[in-house]
PDB file of C-alpha atoms in Angstrom:
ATOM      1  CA  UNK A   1      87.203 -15.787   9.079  1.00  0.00           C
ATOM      2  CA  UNK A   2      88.676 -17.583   6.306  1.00  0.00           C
ATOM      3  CA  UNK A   3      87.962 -17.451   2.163  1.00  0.00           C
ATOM      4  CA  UNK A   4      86.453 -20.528   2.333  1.00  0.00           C
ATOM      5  CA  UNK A   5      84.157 -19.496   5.620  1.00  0.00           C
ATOM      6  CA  UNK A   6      83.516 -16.414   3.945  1.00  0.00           C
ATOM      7  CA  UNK A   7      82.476 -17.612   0.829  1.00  0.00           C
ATOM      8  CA  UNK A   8      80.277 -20.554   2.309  1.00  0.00           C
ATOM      9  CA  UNK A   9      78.495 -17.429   4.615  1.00  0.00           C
ATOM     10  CA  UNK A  10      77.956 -15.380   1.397  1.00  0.00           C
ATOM     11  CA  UNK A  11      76.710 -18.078  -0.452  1.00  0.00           C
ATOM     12  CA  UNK A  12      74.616 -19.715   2.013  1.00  0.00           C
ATOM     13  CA  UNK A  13      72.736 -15.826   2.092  1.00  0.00           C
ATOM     14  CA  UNK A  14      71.930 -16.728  -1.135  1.00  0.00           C
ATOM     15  CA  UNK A  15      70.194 -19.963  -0.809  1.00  0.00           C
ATOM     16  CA  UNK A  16      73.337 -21.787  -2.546  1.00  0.00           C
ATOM     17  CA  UNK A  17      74.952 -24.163  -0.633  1.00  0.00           C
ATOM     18  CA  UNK A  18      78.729 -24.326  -1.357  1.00  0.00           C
ATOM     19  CA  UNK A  19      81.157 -27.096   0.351  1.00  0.00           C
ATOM     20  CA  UNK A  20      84.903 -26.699   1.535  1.00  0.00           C
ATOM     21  CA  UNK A  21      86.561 -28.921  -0.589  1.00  0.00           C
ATOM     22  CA  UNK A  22      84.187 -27.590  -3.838  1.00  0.00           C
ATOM     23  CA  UNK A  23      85.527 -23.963  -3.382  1.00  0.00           C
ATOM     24  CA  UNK A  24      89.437 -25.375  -2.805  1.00  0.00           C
ATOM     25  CA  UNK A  25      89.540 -27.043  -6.034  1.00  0.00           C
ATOM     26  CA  UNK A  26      87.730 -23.966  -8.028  1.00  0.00           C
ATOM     27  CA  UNK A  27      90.152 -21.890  -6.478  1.00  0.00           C
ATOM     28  CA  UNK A  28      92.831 -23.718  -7.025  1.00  0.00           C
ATOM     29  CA  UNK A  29      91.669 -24.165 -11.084  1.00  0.00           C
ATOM     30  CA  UNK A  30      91.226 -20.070 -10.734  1.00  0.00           C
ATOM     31  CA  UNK A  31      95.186 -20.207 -10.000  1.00  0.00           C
ATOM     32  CA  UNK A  32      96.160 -22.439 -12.881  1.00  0.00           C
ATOM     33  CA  UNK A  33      93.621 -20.165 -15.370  1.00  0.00           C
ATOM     34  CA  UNK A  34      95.355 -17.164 -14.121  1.00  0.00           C
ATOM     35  CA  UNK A  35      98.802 -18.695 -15.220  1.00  0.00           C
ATOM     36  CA  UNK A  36      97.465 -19.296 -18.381  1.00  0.00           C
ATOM     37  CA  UNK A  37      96.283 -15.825 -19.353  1.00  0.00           C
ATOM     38  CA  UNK A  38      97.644 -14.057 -22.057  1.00  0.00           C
ATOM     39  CA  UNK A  39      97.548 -10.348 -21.270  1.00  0.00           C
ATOM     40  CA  UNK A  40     100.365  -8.729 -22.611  1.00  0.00           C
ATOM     41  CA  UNK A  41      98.852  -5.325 -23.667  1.00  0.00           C
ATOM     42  CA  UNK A  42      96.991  -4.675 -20.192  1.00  0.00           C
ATOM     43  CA  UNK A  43      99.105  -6.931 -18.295  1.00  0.00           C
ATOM     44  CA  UNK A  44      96.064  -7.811 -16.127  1.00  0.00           C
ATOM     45  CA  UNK A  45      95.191 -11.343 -15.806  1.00  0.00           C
ATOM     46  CA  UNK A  46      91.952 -12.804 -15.338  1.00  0.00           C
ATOM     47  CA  UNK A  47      90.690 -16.022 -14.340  1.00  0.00           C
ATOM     48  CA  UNK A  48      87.116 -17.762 -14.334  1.00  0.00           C
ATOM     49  CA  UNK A  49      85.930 -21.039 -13.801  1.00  0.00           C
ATOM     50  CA  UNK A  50      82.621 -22.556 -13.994  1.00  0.00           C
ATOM     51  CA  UNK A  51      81.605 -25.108 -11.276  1.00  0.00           C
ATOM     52  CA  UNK A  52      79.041 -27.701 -12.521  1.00  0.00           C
ATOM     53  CA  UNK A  53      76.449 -29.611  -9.728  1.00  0.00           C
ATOM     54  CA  UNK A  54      78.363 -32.914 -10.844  1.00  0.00           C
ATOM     55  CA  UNK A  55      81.838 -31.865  -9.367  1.00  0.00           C
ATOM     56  CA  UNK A  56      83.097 -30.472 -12.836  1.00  0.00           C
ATOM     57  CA  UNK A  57      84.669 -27.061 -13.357  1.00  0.00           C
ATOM     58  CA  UNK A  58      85.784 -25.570 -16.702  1.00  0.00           C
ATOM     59  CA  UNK A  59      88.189 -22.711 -16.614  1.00  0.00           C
ATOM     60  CA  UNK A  60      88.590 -19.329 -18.463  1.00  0.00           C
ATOM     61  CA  UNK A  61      91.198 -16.581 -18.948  1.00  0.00           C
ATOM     62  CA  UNK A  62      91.812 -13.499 -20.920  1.00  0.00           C
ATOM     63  CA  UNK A  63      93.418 -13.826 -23.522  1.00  0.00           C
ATOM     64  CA  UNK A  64      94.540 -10.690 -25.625  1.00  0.00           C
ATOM     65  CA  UNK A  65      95.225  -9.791 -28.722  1.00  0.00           C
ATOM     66  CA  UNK A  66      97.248  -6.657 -30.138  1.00  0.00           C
ATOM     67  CA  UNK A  67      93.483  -5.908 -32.271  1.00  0.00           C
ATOM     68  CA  UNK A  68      91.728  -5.159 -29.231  1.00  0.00           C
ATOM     69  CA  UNK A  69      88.016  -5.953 -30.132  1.00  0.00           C
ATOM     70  CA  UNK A  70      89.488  -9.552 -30.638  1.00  0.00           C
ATOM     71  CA  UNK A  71      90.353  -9.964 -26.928  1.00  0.00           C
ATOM     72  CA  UNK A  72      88.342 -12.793 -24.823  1.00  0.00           C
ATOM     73  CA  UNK A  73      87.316 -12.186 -21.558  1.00  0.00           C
ATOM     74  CA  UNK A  74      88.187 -14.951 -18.994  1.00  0.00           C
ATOM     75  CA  UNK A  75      84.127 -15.414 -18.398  1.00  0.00           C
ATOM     76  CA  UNK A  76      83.637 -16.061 -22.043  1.00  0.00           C
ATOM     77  CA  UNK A  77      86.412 -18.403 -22.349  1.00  0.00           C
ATOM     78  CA  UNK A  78      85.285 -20.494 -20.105  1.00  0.00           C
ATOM     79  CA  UNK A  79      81.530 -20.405 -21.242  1.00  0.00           C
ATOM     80  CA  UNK A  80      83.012 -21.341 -24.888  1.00  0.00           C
ATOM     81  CA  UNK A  81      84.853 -23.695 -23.443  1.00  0.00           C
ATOM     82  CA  UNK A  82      82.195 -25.666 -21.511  1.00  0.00           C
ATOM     83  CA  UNK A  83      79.608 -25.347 -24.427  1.00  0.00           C
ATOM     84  CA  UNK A  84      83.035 -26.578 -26.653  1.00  0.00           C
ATOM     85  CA  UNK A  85      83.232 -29.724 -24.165  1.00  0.00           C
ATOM     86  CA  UNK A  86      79.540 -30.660 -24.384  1.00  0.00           C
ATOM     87  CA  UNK A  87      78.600 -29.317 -20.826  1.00  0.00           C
ATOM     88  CA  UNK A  88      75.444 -28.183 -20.079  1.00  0.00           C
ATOM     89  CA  UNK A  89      75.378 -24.681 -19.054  1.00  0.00           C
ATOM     90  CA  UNK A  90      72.106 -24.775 -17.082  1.00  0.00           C
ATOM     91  CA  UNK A  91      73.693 -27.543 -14.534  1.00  0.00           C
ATOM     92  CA  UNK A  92      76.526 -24.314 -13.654  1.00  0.00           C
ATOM     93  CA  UNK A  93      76.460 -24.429  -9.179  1.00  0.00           C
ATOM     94  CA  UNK A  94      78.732 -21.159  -8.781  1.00  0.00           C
ATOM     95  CA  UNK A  95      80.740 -18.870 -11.086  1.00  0.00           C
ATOM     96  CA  UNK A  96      84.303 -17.610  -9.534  1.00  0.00           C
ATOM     97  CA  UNK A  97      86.120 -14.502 -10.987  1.00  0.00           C
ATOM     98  CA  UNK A  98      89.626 -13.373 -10.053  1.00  0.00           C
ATOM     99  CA  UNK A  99      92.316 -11.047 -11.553  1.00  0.00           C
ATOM    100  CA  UNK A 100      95.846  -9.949 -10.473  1.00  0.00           C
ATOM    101  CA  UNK A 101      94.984  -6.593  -9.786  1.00  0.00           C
ATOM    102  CA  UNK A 102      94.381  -5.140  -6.378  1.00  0.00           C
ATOM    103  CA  UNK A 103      90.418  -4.782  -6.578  1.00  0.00           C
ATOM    104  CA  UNK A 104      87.253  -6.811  -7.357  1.00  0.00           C
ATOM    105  CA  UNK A 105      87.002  -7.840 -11.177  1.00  0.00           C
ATOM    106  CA  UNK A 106      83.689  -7.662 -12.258  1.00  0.00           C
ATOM    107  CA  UNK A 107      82.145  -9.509 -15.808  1.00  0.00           C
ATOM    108  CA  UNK A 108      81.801  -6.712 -18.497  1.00  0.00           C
ATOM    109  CA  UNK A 109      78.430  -6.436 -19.989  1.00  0.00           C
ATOM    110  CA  UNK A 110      79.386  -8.545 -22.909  1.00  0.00           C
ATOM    111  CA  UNK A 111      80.333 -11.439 -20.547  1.00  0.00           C
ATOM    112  CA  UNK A 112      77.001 -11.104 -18.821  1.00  0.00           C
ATOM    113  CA  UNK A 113      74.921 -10.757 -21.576  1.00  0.00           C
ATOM    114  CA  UNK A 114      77.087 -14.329 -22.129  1.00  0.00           C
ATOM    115  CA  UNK A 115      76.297 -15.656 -18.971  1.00  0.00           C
ATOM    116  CA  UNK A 116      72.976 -14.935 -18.745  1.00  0.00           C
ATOM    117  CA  UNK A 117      72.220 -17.158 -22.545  1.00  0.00           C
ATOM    118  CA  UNK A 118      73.251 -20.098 -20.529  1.00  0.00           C
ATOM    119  CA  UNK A 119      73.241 -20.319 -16.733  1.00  0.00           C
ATOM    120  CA  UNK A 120      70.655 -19.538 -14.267  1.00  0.00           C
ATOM    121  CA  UNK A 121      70.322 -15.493 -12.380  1.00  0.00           C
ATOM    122  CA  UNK A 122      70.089 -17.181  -9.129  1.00  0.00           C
ATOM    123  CA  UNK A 123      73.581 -18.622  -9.878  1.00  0.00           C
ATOM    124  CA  UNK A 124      76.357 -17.231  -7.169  1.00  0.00           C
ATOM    125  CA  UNK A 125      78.872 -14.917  -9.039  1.00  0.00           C
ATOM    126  CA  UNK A 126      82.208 -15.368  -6.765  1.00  0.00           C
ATOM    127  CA  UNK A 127      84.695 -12.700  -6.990  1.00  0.00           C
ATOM    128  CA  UNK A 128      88.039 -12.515  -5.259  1.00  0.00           C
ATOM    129  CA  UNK A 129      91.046 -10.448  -5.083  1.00  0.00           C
ATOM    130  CA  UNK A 130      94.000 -11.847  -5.224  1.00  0.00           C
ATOM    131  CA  UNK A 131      96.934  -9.314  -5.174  1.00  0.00           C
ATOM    132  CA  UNK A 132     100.581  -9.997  -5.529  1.00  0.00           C
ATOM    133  CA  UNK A 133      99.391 -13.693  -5.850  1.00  0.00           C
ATOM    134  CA  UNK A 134      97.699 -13.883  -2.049  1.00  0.00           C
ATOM    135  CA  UNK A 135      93.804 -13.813  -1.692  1.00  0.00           C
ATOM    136  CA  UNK A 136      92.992 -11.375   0.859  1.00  0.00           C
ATOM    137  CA  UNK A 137      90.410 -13.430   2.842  1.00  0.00           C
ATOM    138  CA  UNK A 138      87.271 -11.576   1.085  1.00  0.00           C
ATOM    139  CA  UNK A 139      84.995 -12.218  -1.597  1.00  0.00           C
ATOM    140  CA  UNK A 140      81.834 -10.695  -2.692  1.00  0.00           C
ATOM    141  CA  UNK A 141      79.284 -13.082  -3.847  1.00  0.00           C
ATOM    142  CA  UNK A 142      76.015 -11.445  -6.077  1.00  0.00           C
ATOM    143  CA  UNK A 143      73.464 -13.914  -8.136  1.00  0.00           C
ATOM    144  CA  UNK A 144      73.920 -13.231 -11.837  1.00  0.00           C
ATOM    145  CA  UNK A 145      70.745 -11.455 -11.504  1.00  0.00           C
ATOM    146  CA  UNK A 146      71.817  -9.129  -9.059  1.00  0.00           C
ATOM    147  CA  UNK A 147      74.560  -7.880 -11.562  1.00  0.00           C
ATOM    148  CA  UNK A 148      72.150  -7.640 -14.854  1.00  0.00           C
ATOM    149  CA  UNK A 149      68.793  -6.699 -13.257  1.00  0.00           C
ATOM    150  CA  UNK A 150      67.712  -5.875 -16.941  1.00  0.00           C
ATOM    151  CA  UNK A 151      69.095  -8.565 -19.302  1.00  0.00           C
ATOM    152  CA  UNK A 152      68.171  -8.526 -22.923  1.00  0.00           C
ATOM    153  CA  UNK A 153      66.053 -11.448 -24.494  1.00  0.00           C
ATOM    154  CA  UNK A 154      64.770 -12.180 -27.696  1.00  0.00           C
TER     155      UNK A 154
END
C-alpha cells in the first residue's frame, strides 16, 4: 500500500475524507518546512503544515535557539503563522507532522494545548517518518482528541 493509500485508509476510519492530490501537496510543503528548520542544537528537524478545507496549507518548523525555552516547535509555527496570515483556525481539514529522525514525532503538550485553542479534536493529526529523507510508506493518523483526551479550558 502506498503513503497516500495509507493515509486516505486511516483517515477515512476517522470520518475525514482526505484526497490524493490534497495529501501530495501537504507532503510536499512538509519537505520544503523541513528544509527550512533551524535545529542546530538537537539537529532534529521538524516539519508541520496545516491543511485548510479551501485548498490552503500553512507550514511550520522548529526553529531553535541556543536559550532553549525560546525554541518553537514546528506545530506552533505554523499555528502562529496561520493566525499571523488571517486564517481561520477552525476551517483546519488535517494536521501533518514529520521529523528527520527514524520514529514517529509526536506534538509536545505545549503544541497541543496550542492546537486544541484553535482547531477542532475531531481534526486528523498525520504523522510520518521520514528517515534519511525517504517516507517509509506508514503513517499513524489520531484526531487531536485522541492525543489530549483531557485538554485544559478556561
Amino acid at each position: 500500500m502506498s503513503l497516500i493509500d495509507d493515509i486516505i485508509s486511516k483517515c477515512a476510519k476517522k470520518n475525514v475524507k482526505l484526497e490524493a492530490e490534497e495529501i501530495k501537496k501537504a507532503i510536499d510543503a512538509l519537505d520544503i518546512m523541513l528544509t527550512r528548520s533551524y535545529s542546530k542544537y538537537s539537529n532534529i528537524k521538524v516539519a508541520c503544515v496545516l491543511c485548510f478545507k479551501n485548498g490552503d496549507i500553512v507550514g511550520g518548523c522548529n526553529i531553535e535557539n541556543s536559550s532553549y525555552s525560546h525554541t518553537v516547535c514546528a506545530e506552533r509555527c505554523a499555528v502562529f503563522s496561520s493566525l499571523s496570515q488571517g486564517k481561520d483556525l477552525s476551517q483546519v481539514k488535517a494536521v501533518y507532522i514529520t521529523s528527520s529522525e527514524d520514529s514517529y514525532f509526536y506534538p509536545c503538550g505545549a503544541c497541543r494545548q496550542v492546537l486544541k485553542e484553535f482547531v477542532s479534536l475531531s481534526v486528523p493529526i498525520i504523522i510520518l517518518k521520514k528517515p534519511k529523507n525517504i517516507y517509509n510508506g506508514n503513517s499513524e493518523v489520531h484526531t487531536l482528541g485522541e492525543l489530549f483526551p483531557c485538554p485544559f479550558s478556561l
